[in-house]
PDB file of C-alpha atoms in Angstrom:
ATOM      1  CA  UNK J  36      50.369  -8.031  24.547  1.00  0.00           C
ATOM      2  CA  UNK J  37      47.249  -5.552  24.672  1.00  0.00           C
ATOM      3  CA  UNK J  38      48.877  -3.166  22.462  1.00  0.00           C
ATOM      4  CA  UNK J  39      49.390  -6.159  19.828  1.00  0.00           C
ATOM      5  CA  UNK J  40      45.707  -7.239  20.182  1.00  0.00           C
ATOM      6  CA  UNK J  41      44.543  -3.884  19.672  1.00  0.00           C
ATOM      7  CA  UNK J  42      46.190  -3.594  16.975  1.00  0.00           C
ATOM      8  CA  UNK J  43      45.314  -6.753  15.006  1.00  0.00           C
ATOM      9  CA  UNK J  44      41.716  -5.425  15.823  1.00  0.00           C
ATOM     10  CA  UNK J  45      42.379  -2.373  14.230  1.00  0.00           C
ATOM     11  CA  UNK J  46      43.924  -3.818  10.838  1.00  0.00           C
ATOM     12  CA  UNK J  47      41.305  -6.375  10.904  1.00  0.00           C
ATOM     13  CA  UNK J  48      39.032  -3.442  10.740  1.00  0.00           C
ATOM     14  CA  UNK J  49      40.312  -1.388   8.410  1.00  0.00           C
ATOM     15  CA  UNK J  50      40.999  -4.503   5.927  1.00  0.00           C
ATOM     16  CA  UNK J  51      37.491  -5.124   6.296  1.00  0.00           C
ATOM     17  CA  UNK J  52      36.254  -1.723   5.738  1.00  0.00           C
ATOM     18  CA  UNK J  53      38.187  -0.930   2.656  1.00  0.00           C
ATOM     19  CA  UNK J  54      37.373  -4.633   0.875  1.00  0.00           C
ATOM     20  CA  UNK J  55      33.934  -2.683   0.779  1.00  0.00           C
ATOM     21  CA  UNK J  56      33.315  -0.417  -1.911  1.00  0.00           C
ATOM     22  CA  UNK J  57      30.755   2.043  -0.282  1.00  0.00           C
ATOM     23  CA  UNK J  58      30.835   4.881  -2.748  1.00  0.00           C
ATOM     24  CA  UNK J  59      27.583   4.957  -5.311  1.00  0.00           C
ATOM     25  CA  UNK J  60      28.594   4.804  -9.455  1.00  0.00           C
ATOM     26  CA  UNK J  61      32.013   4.786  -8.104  1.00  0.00           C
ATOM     27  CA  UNK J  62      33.284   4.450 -12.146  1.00  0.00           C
ATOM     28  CA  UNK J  63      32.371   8.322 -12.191  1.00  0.00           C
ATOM     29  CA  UNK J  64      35.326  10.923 -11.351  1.00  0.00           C
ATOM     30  CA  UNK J  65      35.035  14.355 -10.303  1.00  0.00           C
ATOM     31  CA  UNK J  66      36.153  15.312 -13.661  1.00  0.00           C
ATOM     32  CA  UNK J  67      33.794  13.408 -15.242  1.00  0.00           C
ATOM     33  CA  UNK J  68      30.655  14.829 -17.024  1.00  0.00           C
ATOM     34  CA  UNK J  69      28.846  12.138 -17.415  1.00  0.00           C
ATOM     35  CA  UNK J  70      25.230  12.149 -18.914  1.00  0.00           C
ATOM     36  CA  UNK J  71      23.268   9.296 -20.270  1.00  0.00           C
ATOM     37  CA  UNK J  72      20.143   9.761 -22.771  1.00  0.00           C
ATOM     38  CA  UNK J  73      17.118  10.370 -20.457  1.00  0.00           C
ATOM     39  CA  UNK J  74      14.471   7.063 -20.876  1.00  0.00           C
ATOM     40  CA  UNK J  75      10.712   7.379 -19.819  1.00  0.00           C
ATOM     41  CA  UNK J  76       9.799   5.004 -17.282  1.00  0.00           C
ATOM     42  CA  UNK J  77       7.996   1.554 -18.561  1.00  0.00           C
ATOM     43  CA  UNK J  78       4.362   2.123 -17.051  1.00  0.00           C
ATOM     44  CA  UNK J  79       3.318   0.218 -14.121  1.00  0.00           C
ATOM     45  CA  UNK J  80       0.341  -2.440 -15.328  1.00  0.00           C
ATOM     46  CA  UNK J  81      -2.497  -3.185 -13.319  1.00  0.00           C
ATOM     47  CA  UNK J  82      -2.047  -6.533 -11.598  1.00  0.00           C
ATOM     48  CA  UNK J  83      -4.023  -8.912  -9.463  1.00  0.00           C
ATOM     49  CA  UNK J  84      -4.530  -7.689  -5.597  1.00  0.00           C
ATOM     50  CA  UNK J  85      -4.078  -4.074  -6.716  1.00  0.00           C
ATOM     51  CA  UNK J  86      -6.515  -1.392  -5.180  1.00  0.00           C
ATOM     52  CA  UNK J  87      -7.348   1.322  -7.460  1.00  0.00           C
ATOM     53  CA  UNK J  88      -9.082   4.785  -6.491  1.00  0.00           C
ATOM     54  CA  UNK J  89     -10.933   5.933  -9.533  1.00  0.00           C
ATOM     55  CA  UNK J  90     -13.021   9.167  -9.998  1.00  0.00           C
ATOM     56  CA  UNK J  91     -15.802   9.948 -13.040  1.00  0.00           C
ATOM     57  CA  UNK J  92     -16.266  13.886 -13.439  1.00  0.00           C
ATOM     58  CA  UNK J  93     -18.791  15.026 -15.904  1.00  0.00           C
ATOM     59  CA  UNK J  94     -20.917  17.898 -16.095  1.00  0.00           C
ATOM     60  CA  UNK J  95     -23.781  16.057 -14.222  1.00  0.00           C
ATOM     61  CA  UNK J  96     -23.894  15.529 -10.959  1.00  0.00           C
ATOM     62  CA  UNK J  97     -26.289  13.017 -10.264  1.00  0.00           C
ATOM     63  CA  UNK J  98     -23.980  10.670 -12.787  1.00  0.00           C
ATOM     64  CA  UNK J  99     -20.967  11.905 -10.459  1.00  0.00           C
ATOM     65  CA  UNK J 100     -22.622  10.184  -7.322  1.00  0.00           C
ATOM     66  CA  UNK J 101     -23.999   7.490  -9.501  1.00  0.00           C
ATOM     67  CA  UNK J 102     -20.984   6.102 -10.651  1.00  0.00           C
ATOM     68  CA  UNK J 103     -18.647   7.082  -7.949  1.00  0.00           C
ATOM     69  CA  UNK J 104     -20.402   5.654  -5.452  1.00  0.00           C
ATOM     70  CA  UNK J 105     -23.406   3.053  -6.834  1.00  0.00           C
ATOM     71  CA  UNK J 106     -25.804   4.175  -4.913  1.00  0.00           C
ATOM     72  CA  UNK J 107     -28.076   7.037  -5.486  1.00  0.00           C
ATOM     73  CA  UNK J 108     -29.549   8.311  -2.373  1.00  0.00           C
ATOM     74  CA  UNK J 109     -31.153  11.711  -0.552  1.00  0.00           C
ATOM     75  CA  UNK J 110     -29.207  13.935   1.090  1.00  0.00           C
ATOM     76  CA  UNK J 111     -26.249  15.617   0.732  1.00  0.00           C
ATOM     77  CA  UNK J 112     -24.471  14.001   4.172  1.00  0.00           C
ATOM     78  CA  UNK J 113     -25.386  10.921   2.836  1.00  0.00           C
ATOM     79  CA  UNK J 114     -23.975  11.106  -0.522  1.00  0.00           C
ATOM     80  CA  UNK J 115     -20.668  12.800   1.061  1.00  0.00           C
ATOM     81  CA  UNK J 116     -20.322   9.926   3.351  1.00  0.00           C
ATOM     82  CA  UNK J 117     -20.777   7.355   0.576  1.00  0.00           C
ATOM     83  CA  UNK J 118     -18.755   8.967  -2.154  1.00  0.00           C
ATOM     84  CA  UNK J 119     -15.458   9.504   0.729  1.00  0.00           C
ATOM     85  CA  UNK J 120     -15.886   5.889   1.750  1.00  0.00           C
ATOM     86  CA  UNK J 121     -15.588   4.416  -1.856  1.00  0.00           C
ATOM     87  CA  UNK J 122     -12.341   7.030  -2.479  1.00  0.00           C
ATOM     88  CA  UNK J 123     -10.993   5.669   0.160  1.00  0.00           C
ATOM     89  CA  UNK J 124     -11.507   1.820  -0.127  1.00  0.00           C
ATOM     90  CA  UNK J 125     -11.061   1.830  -3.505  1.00  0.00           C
ATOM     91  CA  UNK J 126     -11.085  -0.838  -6.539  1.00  0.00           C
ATOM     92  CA  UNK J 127      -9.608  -4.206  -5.744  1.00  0.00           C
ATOM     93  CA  UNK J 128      -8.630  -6.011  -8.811  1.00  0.00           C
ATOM     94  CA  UNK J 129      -9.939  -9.760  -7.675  1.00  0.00           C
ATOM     95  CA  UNK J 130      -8.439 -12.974  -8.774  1.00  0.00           C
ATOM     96  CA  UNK J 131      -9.933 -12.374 -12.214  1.00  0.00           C
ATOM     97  CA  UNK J 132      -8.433  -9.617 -12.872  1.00  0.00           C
ATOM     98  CA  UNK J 133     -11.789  -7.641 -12.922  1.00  0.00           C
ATOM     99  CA  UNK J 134     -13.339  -5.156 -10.472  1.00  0.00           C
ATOM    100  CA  UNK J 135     -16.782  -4.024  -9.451  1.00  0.00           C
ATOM    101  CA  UNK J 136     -17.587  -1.266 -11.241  1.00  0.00           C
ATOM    102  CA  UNK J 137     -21.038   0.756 -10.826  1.00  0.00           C
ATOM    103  CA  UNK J 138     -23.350   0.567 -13.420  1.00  0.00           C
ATOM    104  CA  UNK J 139     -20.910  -1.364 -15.792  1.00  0.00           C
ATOM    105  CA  UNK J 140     -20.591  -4.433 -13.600  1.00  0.00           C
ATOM    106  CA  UNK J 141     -17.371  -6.602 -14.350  1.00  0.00           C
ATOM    107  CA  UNK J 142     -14.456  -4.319 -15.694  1.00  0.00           C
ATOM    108  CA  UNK J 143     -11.237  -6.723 -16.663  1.00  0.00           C
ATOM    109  CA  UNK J 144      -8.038  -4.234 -15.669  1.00  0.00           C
ATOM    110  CA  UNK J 145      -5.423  -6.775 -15.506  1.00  0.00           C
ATOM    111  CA  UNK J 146      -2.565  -6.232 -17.888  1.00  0.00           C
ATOM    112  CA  UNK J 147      -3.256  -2.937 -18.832  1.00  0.00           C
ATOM    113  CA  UNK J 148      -1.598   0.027 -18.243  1.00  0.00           C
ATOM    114  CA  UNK J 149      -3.114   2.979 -16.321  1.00  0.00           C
ATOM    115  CA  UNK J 150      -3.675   5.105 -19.491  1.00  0.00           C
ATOM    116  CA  UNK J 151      -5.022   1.898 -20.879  1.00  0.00           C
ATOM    117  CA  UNK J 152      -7.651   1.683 -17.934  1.00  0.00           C
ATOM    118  CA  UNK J 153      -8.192   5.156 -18.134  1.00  0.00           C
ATOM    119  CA  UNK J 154      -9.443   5.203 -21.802  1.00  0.00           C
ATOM    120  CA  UNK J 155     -11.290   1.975 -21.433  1.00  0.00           C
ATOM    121  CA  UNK J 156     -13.528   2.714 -18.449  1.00  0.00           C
ATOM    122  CA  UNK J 157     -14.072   7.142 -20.481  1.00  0.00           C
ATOM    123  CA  UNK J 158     -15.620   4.697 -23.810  1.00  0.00           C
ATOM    124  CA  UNK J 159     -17.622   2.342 -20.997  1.00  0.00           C
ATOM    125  CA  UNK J 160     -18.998   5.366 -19.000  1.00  0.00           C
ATOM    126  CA  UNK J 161     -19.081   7.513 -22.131  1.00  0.00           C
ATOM    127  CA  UNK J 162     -22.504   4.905 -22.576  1.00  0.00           C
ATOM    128  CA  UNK J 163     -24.538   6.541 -20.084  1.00  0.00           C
ATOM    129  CA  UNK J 164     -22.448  10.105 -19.364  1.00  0.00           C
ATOM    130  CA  UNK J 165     -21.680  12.228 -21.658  1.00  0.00           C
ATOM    131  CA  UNK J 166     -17.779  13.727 -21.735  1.00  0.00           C
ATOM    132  CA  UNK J 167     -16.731  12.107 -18.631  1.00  0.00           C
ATOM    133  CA  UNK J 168     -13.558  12.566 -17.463  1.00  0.00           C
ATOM    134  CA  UNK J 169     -12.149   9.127 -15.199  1.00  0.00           C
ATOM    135  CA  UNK J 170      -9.054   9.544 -13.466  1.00  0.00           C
ATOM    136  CA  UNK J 171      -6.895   6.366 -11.775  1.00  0.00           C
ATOM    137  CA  UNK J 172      -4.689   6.381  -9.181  1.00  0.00           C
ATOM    138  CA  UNK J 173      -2.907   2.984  -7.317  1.00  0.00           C
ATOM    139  CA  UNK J 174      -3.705   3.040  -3.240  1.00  0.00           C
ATOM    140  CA  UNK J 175      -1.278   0.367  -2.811  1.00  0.00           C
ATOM    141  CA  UNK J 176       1.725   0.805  -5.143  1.00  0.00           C
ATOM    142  CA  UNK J 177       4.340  -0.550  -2.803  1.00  0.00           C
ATOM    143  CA  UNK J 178       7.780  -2.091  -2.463  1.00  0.00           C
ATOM    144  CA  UNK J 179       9.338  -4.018  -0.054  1.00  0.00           C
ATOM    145  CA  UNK J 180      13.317  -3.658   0.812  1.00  0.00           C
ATOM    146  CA  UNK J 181      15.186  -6.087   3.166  1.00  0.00           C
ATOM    147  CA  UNK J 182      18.818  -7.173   3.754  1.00  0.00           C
ATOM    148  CA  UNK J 183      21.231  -4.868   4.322  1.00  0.00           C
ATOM    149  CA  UNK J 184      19.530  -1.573   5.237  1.00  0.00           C
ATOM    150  CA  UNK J 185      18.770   0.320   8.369  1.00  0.00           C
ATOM    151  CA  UNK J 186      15.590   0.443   8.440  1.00  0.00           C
ATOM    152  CA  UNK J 187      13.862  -2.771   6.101  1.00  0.00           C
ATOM    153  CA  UNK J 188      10.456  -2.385   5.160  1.00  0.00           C
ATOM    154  CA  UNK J 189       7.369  -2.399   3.255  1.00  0.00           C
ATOM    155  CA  UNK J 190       6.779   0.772   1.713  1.00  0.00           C
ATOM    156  CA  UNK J 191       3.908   2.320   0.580  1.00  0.00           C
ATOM    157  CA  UNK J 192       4.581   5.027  -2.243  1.00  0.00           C
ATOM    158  CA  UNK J 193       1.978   8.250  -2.791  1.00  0.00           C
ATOM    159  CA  UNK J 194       2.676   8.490  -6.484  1.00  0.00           C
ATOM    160  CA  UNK J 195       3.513   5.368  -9.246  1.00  0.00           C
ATOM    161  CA  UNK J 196       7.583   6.968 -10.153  1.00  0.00           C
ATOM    162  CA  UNK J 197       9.777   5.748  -7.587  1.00  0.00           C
ATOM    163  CA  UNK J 198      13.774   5.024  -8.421  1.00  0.00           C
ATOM    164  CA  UNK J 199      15.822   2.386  -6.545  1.00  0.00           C
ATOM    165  CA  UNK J 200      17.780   5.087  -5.165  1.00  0.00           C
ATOM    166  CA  UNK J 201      14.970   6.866  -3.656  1.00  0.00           C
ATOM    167  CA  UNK J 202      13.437   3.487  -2.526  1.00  0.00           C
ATOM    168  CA  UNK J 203      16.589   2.569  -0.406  1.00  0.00           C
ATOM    169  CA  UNK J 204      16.722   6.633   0.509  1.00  0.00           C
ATOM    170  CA  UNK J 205      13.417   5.830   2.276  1.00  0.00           C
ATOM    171  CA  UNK J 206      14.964   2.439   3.816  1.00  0.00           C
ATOM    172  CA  UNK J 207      17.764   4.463   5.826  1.00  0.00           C
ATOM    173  CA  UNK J 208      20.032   3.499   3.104  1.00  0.00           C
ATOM    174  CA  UNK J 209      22.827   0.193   3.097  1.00  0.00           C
ATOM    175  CA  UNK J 210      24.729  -0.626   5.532  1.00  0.00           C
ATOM    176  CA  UNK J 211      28.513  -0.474   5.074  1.00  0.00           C
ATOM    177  CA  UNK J 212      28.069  -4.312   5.050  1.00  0.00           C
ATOM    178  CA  UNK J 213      25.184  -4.043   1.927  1.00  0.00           C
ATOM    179  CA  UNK J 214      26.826  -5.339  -1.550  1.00  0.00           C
ATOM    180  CA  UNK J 215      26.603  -2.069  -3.812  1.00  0.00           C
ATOM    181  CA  UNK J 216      27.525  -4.585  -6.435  1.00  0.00           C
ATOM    182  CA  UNK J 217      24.796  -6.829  -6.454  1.00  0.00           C
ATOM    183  CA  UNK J 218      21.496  -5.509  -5.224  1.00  0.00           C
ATOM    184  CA  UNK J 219      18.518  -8.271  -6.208  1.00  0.00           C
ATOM    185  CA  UNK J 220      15.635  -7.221  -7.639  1.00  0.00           C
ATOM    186  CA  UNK J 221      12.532  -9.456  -8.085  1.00  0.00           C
ATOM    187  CA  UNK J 222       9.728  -8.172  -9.962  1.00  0.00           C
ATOM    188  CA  UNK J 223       6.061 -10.274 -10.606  1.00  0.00           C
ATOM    189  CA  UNK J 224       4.982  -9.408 -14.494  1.00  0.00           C
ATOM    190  CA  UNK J 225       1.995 -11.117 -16.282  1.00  0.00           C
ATOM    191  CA  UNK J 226       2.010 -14.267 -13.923  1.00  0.00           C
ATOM    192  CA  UNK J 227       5.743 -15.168 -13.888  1.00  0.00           C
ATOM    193  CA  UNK J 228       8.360 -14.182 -11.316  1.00  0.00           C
ATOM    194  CA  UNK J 229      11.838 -12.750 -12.379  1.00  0.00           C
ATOM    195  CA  UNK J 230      15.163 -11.423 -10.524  1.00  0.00           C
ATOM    196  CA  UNK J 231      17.619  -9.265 -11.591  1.00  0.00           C
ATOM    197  CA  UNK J 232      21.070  -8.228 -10.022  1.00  0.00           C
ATOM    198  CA  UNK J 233      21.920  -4.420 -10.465  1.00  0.00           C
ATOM    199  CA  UNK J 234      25.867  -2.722  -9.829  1.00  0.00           C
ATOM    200  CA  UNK J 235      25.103   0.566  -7.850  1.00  0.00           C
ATOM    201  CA  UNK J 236      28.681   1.375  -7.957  1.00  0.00           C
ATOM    202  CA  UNK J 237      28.639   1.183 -11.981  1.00  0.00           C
ATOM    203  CA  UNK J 238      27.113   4.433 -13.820  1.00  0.00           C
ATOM    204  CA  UNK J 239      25.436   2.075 -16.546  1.00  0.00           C
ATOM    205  CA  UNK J 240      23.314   1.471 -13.974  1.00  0.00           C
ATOM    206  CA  UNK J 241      21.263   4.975 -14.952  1.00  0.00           C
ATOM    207  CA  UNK J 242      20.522   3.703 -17.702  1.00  0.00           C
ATOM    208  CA  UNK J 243      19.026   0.597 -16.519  1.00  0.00           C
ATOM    209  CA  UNK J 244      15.390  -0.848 -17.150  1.00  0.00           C
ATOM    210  CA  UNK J 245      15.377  -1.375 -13.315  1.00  0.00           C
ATOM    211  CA  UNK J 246      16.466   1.880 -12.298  1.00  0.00           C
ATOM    212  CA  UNK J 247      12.639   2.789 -11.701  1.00  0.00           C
ATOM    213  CA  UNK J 248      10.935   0.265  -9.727  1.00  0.00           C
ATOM    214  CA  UNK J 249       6.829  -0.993 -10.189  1.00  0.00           C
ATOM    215  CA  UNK J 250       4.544  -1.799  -7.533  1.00  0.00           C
ATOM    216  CA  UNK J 251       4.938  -4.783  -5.406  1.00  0.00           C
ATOM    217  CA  UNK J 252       8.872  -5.070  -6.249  1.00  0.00           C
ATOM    218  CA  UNK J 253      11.573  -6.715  -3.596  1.00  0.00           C
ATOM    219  CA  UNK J 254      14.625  -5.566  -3.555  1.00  0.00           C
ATOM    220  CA  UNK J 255      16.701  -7.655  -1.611  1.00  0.00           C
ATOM    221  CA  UNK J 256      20.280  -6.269  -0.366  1.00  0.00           C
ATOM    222  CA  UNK J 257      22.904  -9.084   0.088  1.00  0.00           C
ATOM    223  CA  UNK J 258      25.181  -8.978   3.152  1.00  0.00           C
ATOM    224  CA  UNK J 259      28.912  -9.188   2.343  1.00  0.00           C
ATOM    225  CA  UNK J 260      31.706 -11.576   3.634  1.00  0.00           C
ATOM    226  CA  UNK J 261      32.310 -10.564   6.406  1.00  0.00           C
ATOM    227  CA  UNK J 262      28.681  -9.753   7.964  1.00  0.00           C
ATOM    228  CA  UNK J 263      27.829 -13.593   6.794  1.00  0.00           C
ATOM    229  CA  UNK J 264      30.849 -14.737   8.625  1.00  0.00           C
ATOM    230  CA  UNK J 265      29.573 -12.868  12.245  1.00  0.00           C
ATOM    231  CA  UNK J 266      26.023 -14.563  11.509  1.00  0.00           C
ATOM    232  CA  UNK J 267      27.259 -18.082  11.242  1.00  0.00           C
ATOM    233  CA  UNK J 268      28.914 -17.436  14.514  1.00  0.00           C
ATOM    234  CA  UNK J 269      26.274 -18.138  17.747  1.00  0.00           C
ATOM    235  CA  UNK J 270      26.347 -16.605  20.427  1.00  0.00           C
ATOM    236  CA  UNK J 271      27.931 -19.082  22.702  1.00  0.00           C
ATOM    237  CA  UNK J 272      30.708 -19.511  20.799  1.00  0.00           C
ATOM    238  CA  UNK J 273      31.145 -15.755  21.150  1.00  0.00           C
ATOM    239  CA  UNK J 274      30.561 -16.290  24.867  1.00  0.00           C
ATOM    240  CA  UNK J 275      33.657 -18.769  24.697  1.00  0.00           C
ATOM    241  CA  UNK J 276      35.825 -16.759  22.724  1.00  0.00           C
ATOM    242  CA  UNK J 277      35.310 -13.764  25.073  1.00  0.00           C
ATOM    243  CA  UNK J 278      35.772 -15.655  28.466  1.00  0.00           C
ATOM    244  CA  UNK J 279      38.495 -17.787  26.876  1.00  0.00           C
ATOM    245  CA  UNK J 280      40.101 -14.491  25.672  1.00  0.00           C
ATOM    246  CA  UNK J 281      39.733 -12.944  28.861  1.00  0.00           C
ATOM    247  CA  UNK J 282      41.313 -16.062  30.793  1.00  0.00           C
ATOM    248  CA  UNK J 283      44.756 -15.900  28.462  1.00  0.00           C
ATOM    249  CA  UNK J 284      45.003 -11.962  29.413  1.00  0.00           C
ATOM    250  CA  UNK J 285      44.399 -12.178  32.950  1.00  0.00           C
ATOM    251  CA  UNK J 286      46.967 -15.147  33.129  1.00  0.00           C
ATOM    252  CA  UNK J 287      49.514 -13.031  30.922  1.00  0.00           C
ATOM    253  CA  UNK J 288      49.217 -10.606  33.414  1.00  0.00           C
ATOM    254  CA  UNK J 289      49.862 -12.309  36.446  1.00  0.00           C
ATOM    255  CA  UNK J 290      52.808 -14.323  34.586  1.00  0.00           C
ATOM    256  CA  UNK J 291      54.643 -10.918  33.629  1.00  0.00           C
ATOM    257  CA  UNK J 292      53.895  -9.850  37.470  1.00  0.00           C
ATOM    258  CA  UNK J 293      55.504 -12.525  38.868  1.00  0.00           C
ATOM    259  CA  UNK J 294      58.242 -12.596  36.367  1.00  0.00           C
ATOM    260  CA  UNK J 295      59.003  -8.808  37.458  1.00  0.00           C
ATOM    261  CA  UNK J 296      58.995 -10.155  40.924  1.00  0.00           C
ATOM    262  CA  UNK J 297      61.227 -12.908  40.892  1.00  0.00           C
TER     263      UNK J 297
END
């Protein structure tokens, strides 16, 4: 009677196993050589709640500390301290879609594109410096990835090119329970909300708009069949199918004992 229970488990778990398809652009043999027309990545646009770090370099360097910090003061601790504290605070673009800019006052970055806020704020400062040379960076480009990975989190990225892949690379990768099939993306552009379902085991995928991500996307890995089946079960019915379970073997025991017996 083990034996047979055992081996129900193990068919139960091997059925399982192979309904999931766990192998990335699947659709691709090893005799394939497959190659899809390499598309630049859609620039992120500055939105609301971002924190930008941005540097003015011109050939003066009283107009350095003036604009990249605000304040001009003595002393040459002093301006360090000043000029590493606003690098590493940064910009926030407020509700607006503005930030605080030094000497220019109210700056509207919302919308545009960080070669976009780059030229803008070169004509702005070009006003008061001249050749200045602005460079922008995001502090806080980040993307969040729950469900079915091993380690789900909020992830701050260093540069603004990060692919899906590498994003769930950096989240421990699925599960065997993740869906390959249909991985959720929801993206926030120019005040509306959208979500997306991408095929990981499909090769059209690399070519897909959403195979880079942009700051502050979810991507949301749904759980298969059989993982949503264990979570609807609670824990004390799992405490009564283990103690019920271990009642019928304990009593099939003793019957085939006593049958052996008599």
């Amino acid at each position: 009677m083990r034996n047979r229970l055992l081996v129900l488990v193990l068919v139960w778990g091997s059925w399982a196993c192979a309904s999931r398809n766990l192998v990335y652009f699947s659709d691709i043999s090893e005799a394939d050589m497959y190659s899809v027309r390499f598309t630049e990545m859609v620039q992120p646009k500055i939105q609301r709640d971002d924190l930008l770090r941005i540097v003015v370099s011109s050939a003066s360097e009283e107009s350095n500390i003036l604009f990249n910090v605000g304040v001009m003061e003595t002393g040459a601790d002093a301006r360090l301290t000043q000029a590493q504290r606003a690098l590493n605070e940064g910009y926030l673009v407020d509700e607006k879609g503005e930030i605080n800019f030094p000497v220019l006052g109210k700056v509207k970055l919302e919308g545009l594109t960080k070669t976009q806020a780059i030229d803008l704020l070169t004509e702005r400062v070009s006003e008061y410096v001249v050749d200045p040379i602005v460079n922008i960076r995001f502090i806080n480009f980040k993307i969040t990835v729950i469900g079915e990975v091993n380690r789900p989190s909020t992830l701050v990225v260093p540069t603004e090119k990060v692919s899906l892949l590498e994003a769930l690379g950096l989240a421990g990768d699925m599960t065997m329970y993740g869906k390959r099939e249909n991985v959720l993306i929801i993206r926030e552009t120019e005040g509306e909300r959208k979500a997306t379902r991408v095929n990981l085991n499909s090769k059209e995928f690399l070519d897909s708009p959403y195979y880079y991500l942009q700051q502050n996307d979810v991507v949301y890995v749904e759980p298969d069949r059989i993982k949503a089946i264990q979570a609807s079960t609670n824990q004390r019915s799992l405490t009564v199918i283990g103690i019920t379970t271990s009642l019928m073997l304990a009593l099939i025991f003793n019957l085939r004992i006593y049958l052996e017996r008599n």
